[in-house]
Amino acid sequence: MMGFPRETVRSHILNAILLLQNDFDVDIIQLGALTTSVTDGGVWVAKQKEYKGFVNHGDSYTAAVTCQAVTKALDLFEKKSSDQVIAIVGAYGVIGEAVTKILVSQFKHSILIGRRTDKLQQLKKNVDGDFETTVELRTKEADVVVTATSHPDALLQSEHLRKNAIVVDVSQPPNLSLQVCKARPDVCRVDGGLVDFPFVTGIPGMAPGKNFSCIIEVIMQAMEDERENHVGSIDLAYLRKTEKWGKKYGFTLNELTNFGKKIEGVR
């Protein structure tokens, strides 16, 4: 996908959506992984007249679960957010922006990281708390790192992480590899965006009883028969609604995992 022109990729995405609409009567589409970023958070899909249904990037519940994972990880290691420095990589992205708005005010200091200065400047207007923005990967200065990027490769290496860092990795593919985790047992990597999915087992590549929160979000939207688009920047009021849905249906974050393996509070 990364090697093709954007319009070519968008055309393939739209063709797949129209196939689902016309041949299978699908009227709610959930975008995943890089299909969200290449369609401007789903905004482009929602504007296509050929598609008559609704589109959801699934990032609202993902952002909510990410914030929950940060809180649970700090609790697990008996740390207070008010004493910690957090770095958010991909801070102006769809997920990163929502996570930034929710978490920054809870931490001692925040380092908001992104590649584009103009986007970071725009983000500043919507954030409260003690923070700074940078285009440099200054994650080693942070006790807690949230990474929510569309980078196709593992972005974080051992030299980017301080001792005993907590990394909540929301990115797909992951931004922190299993190899680095093995080389740095002091670092706690947390699977971001995974929740309990107790009614289905055996999902390929997924730990038993788990599923991506982005997929869960659109499942819950269908179960609630909510006929709306959820694209672009996340509406925090809707994000809170997805949290209520999660509790209602039992699709919640109950334990922390790293590449599907349960994390214990000792290191």
Short mmCIF file of C-alpha atoms in Angstrom, two decimals:
data_model
loop_
_atom_site.label_atom_id
_atom_site.label_comp_id
_atom_site.label_asym_id
_atom_site.label_seq_id
_atom_site.Cartn_x
_atom_site.Cartn_y
_atom_site.Cartn_z
CA MET A 1 0.00 0.00 0.00
CA MET A 2 2.80 2.41 0.92
CA GLY A 3 4.44 1.97 -2.47
CA PHE A 4 1.46 3.02 -4.59
CA PRO A 5 0.05 6.47 -5.39
CA ARG A 6 -2.61 7.63 -2.93
CA GLU A 7 -5.33 7.82 -5.59
CA THR A 8 -4.62 4.25 -6.69
CA VAL A 9 -4.94 2.99 -3.12
CA ARG A 10 -8.12 4.99 -2.57
CA SER A 11 -9.61 3.54 -5.75
CA HIS A 12 -8.96 -0.01 -4.54
CA ILE A 13 -10.48 0.78 -1.14
CA LEU A 14 -13.60 2.25 -2.74
CA ASN A 15 -13.94 -0.72 -5.09
CA ALA A 16 -13.85 -3.09 -2.10
CA ILE A 17 -16.46 -1.00 -0.27
CA LEU A 18 -18.77 -0.92 -3.29
CA LEU A 19 -18.41 -4.69 -3.71
CA LEU A 20 -19.53 -5.17 -0.11
CA GLN A 21 -22.38 -2.71 -0.56
CA ASN A 22 -23.68 -4.02 -3.87
CA ASP A 23 -23.13 -7.76 -3.46
CA PHE A 24 -23.57 -8.25 0.28
CA ASP A 25 -25.87 -5.35 1.30
CA VAL A 26 -23.27 -3.98 3.72
CA ASP A 27 -24.16 -0.48 4.92
CA ILE A 28 -21.63 0.14 7.70
CA ILE A 29 -17.93 0.02 6.84
CA GLN A 30 -15.05 0.05 9.32
CA LEU A 31 -11.67 1.20 8.10
CA GLY A 32 -8.56 -0.33 9.61
CA ALA A 33 -4.80 0.16 9.82
CA LEU A 34 -3.45 2.25 6.93
CA THR A 35 -6.82 2.51 5.15
CA THR A 36 -7.77 5.17 7.70
CA SER A 37 -4.75 7.39 7.16
CA VAL A 38 -4.85 7.12 3.35
CA THR A 39 -8.50 8.27 3.33
CA ASP A 40 -7.99 11.24 5.67
CA GLY A 41 -9.51 9.48 8.63
CA GLY A 42 -12.36 8.15 6.51
CA VAL A 43 -13.50 11.63 5.43
CA TRP A 44 -12.74 10.86 1.79
CA VAL A 45 -14.84 7.66 1.88
CA ALA A 46 -17.80 9.48 3.45
CA LYS A 47 -17.76 11.95 0.55
CA GLN A 48 -18.01 9.30 -2.17
CA LYS A 49 -21.51 9.44 -3.68
CA GLU A 50 -21.41 5.86 -4.93
CA TYR A 51 -21.37 4.60 -1.35
CA LYS A 52 -24.77 5.03 0.30
CA GLY A 53 -23.94 3.64 3.75
CA PHE A 54 -21.97 4.78 6.76
CA VAL A 55 -18.26 4.68 7.58
CA ASN A 56 -16.44 4.48 10.89
CA HIS A 57 -12.66 4.57 11.36
CA GLY A 58 -13.02 2.76 14.70
CA ASP A 59 -10.48 5.04 16.33
CA SER A 60 -12.81 6.50 18.97
CA TYR A 61 -12.99 3.35 21.06
CA THR A 62 -9.33 2.66 20.29
CA ALA A 63 -8.37 6.03 21.78
CA ALA A 64 -10.57 5.38 24.81
CA VAL A 65 -9.03 1.95 25.41
CA THR A 66 -5.55 3.38 24.92
CA CYS A 67 -6.13 5.87 27.72
CA GLN A 68 -7.49 3.07 29.89
CA ALA A 69 -4.36 1.00 29.16
CA VAL A 70 -2.11 3.86 30.27
CA THR A 71 -4.03 4.20 33.53
CA LYS A 72 -4.03 0.45 34.17
CA ALA A 73 -0.29 0.19 33.46
CA LEU A 74 0.50 2.96 35.92
CA ASP A 75 -1.72 1.32 38.52
CA LEU A 76 -0.04 -2.04 37.91
CA PHE A 77 3.38 -0.58 38.68
CA GLU A 78 2.05 1.69 41.44
CA LYS A 79 2.92 4.95 39.72
CA LYS A 80 1.01 8.23 39.65
CA SER A 81 0.54 10.06 36.36
CA SER A 82 1.10 13.39 38.11
CA ASP A 83 4.70 12.29 38.81
CA GLN A 84 5.39 11.01 35.28
CA VAL A 85 6.47 12.41 31.92
CA ILE A 86 4.53 11.09 28.93
CA ALA A 87 5.51 11.16 25.26
CA ILE A 88 2.82 10.73 22.61
CA VAL A 89 4.17 9.75 19.19
CA GLY A 90 1.77 10.64 16.39
CA ALA A 91 0.17 13.23 18.65
CA TYR A 92 -1.84 14.99 15.92
CA GLY A 93 -3.16 11.82 14.27
CA VAL A 94 -6.76 10.72 14.72
CA ILE A 95 -6.01 8.51 17.74
CA GLY A 96 -3.09 10.57 19.02
CA GLU A 97 -5.07 13.81 19.08
CA ALA A 98 -7.83 12.32 21.24
CA VAL A 99 -5.33 10.62 23.56
CA THR A 100 -3.46 13.92 23.86
CA LYS A 101 -6.59 15.86 24.78
CA ILE A 102 -7.50 13.32 27.46
CA LEU A 103 -4.13 12.49 29.02
CA VAL A 104 -1.91 15.58 28.89
CA SER A 105 -3.60 17.36 31.78
CA GLN A 106 -3.10 14.27 33.98
CA PHE A 107 0.70 14.14 33.65
CA LYS A 108 3.56 16.13 35.14
CA HIS A 109 4.82 16.98 31.65
CA SER A 110 4.02 15.82 28.11
CA ILE A 111 6.14 15.63 24.96
CA LEU A 112 3.95 15.67 21.85
CA ILE A 113 5.77 14.23 18.86
CA GLY A 114 4.94 14.41 15.16
CA ARG A 115 6.65 14.89 11.82
CA ARG A 116 4.86 18.09 10.75
CA THR A 117 5.42 21.37 12.57
CA ASP A 118 2.24 22.92 11.17
CA LYS A 119 0.11 20.08 12.53
CA LEU A 120 1.79 20.36 15.93
CA GLN A 121 1.12 24.10 16.02
CA GLN A 122 -2.54 23.46 15.27
CA LEU A 123 -2.69 20.80 18.00
CA LYS A 124 -1.39 23.25 20.59
CA LYS A 125 -4.62 25.24 20.37
CA ASN A 126 -6.69 22.31 21.63
CA VAL A 127 -4.56 20.99 24.51
CA ASP A 128 -4.46 21.98 28.18
CA GLY A 129 -1.61 21.16 30.56
CA ASP A 130 2.18 21.27 30.77
CA PHE A 131 3.45 20.15 27.37
CA GLU A 132 5.84 20.81 24.51
CA THR A 133 5.82 19.78 20.86
CA THR A 134 8.70 18.46 18.79
CA VAL A 135 9.49 16.77 15.48
CA GLU A 136 12.30 14.81 17.18
CA LEU A 137 11.78 11.32 18.59
CA ARG A 138 12.47 12.34 22.19
CA THR A 139 10.82 9.33 23.77
CA LYS A 140 13.84 8.58 25.97
CA GLU A 141 12.88 11.56 28.12
CA ALA A 142 9.54 9.96 29.00
CA ASP A 143 8.44 7.48 31.65
CA VAL A 144 5.39 6.58 29.58
CA VAL A 145 5.25 6.42 25.79
CA VAL A 146 2.09 6.15 23.70
CA THR A 147 2.77 5.43 20.07
CA ALA A 148 -0.07 5.82 17.57
CA THR A 149 1.42 6.20 14.11
CA SER A 150 0.91 4.83 10.61
CA HIS A 151 4.63 4.11 10.27
CA PRO A 152 5.05 0.83 8.35
CA ASP A 153 8.04 -0.37 10.40
CA ALA A 154 9.02 -0.63 14.06
CA LEU A 155 9.78 2.97 14.97
CA LEU A 156 11.13 2.59 18.51
CA GLN A 157 14.50 1.01 19.15
CA SER A 158 16.22 0.26 22.45
CA GLU A 159 18.09 3.58 22.41
CA HIS A 160 14.79 5.47 22.27
CA LEU A 161 13.58 4.18 25.65
CA ARG A 162 14.63 5.02 29.19
CA LYS A 163 14.99 2.37 31.88
CA ASN A 164 11.66 0.93 33.09
CA ALA A 165 9.67 2.79 30.45
CA ILE A 166 6.03 1.88 29.86
CA VAL A 167 5.11 1.80 26.16
CA VAL A 168 1.48 1.58 25.09
CA ASP A 169 1.78 0.57 21.44
CA VAL A 170 -1.41 1.27 19.50
CA SER A 171 0.18 1.19 16.06
CA GLN A 172 -0.51 -1.53 13.50
CA PRO A 173 2.00 -2.77 12.54
CA PRO A 174 3.58 -2.35 16.01
CA ASN A 175 6.03 0.48 16.62
CA LEU A 176 7.95 -1.55 19.23
CA SER A 177 9.10 -4.98 18.11
CA LEU A 178 9.19 -8.23 20.04
CA GLN A 179 12.95 -8.30 19.50
CA VAL A 180 13.42 -5.00 21.34
CA CYS A 181 11.14 -6.21 24.14
CA LYS A 182 13.32 -9.30 24.57
CA ALA A 183 16.50 -7.19 24.57
CA ARG A 184 15.00 -4.75 27.09
CA PRO A 185 13.13 -6.75 29.76
CA ASP A 186 12.96 -3.62 31.93
CA VAL A 187 10.64 -2.01 29.37
CA CYS A 188 6.94 -2.81 29.65
CA ARG A 189 5.23 -2.84 26.27
CA VAL A 190 1.43 -2.90 26.37
CA ASP A 191 -0.79 -3.94 23.48
CA GLY A 192 -2.84 -0.87 22.70
CA GLY A 193 -6.40 -1.10 21.42
CA LEU A 194 -7.16 -4.70 22.42
CA VAL A 195 -10.30 -5.59 24.38
CA ASP A 196 -12.09 -8.72 25.53
CA PHE A 197 -14.21 -10.39 22.86
CA PRO A 198 -15.51 -13.36 24.84
CA PHE A 199 -18.04 -14.69 22.33
CA VAL A 200 -15.64 -15.52 19.50
CA THR A 201 -12.38 -17.46 19.63
CA GLY A 202 -9.78 -18.35 17.08
CA ILE A 203 -9.41 -15.01 15.28
CA PRO A 204 -6.22 -15.37 13.16
CA GLY A 205 -3.25 -13.59 14.71
CA MET A 206 -5.22 -12.63 17.81
CA ALA A 207 -4.90 -13.87 21.39
CA PRO A 208 -7.88 -16.04 22.41
CA GLY A 209 -10.85 -13.99 23.54
CA LYS A 210 -9.39 -10.69 22.28
CA ASN A 211 -10.12 -8.38 19.36
CA PHE A 212 -9.09 -4.96 18.10
CA SER A 213 -11.15 -2.17 19.65
CA CYS A 214 -11.58 -0.55 16.21
CA ILE A 215 -13.40 -3.65 14.97
CA ILE A 216 -15.36 -3.86 18.20
CA GLU A 217 -16.47 -0.24 17.80
CA VAL A 218 -18.23 -0.81 14.50
CA ILE A 219 -19.72 -4.07 15.78
CA MET A 220 -21.19 -2.11 18.69
CA GLN A 221 -22.39 0.62 16.35
CA ALA A 222 -24.27 -1.99 14.34
CA MET A 223 -25.68 -3.58 17.50
CA GLU A 224 -26.90 -0.16 18.62
CA ASP A 225 -28.29 0.50 15.11
CA GLU A 226 -26.61 3.91 15.09
CA ARG A 227 -26.77 5.29 11.56
CA GLU A 228 -24.01 7.89 11.51
CA ASN A 229 -20.54 8.46 10.09
CA HIS A 230 -17.64 8.64 12.53
CA VAL A 231 -14.72 9.97 10.52
CA GLY A 232 -11.96 12.56 10.90
CA SER A 233 -11.16 14.04 14.30
CA ILE A 234 -12.68 12.17 17.21
CA ASP A 235 -15.68 13.64 18.99
CA LEU A 236 -14.90 13.10 22.68
CA ALA A 237 -18.61 12.87 23.53
CA TYR A 238 -18.95 9.98 21.08
CA LEU A 239 -15.75 8.45 22.50
CA ARG A 240 -17.39 8.37 25.94
CA LYS A 241 -20.45 6.76 24.35
CA THR A 242 -18.29 3.93 22.98
CA GLU A 243 -16.96 3.34 26.49
CA LYS A 244 -20.54 2.89 27.72
CA TRP A 245 -21.25 0.50 24.85
CA GLY A 246 -18.14 -1.49 25.76
CA LYS A 247 -19.34 -1.95 29.34
CA LYS A 248 -22.84 -2.81 28.13
CA TYR A 249 -21.67 -5.62 25.87
CA GLY A 250 -18.63 -6.79 27.86
CA PHE A 251 -16.09 -5.67 25.25
CA THR A 252 -13.72 -4.09 27.77
CA LEU A 253 -10.05 -3.92 28.73
CA ASN A 254 -9.67 -6.26 31.70
CA GLU A 255 -6.01 -7.25 31.52
CA LEU A 256 -2.86 -5.87 29.97
CA THR A 257 -0.97 -7.93 27.42
CA ASN A 258 2.22 -7.69 25.40
CA PHE A 259 1.95 -9.47 22.04
CA GLY A 260 -0.98 -11.37 23.56
CA LYS A 261 0.83 -12.49 26.73
CA LYS A 262 -0.50 -11.29 30.08
CA ILE A 263 1.64 -8.67 31.82
CA GLU A 264 2.49 -9.16 35.47
CA GLY A 265 3.20 -6.20 37.75
CA VAL A 266 6.75 -7.28 38.57
CA ARG A 267 9.98 -6.55 36.70
#
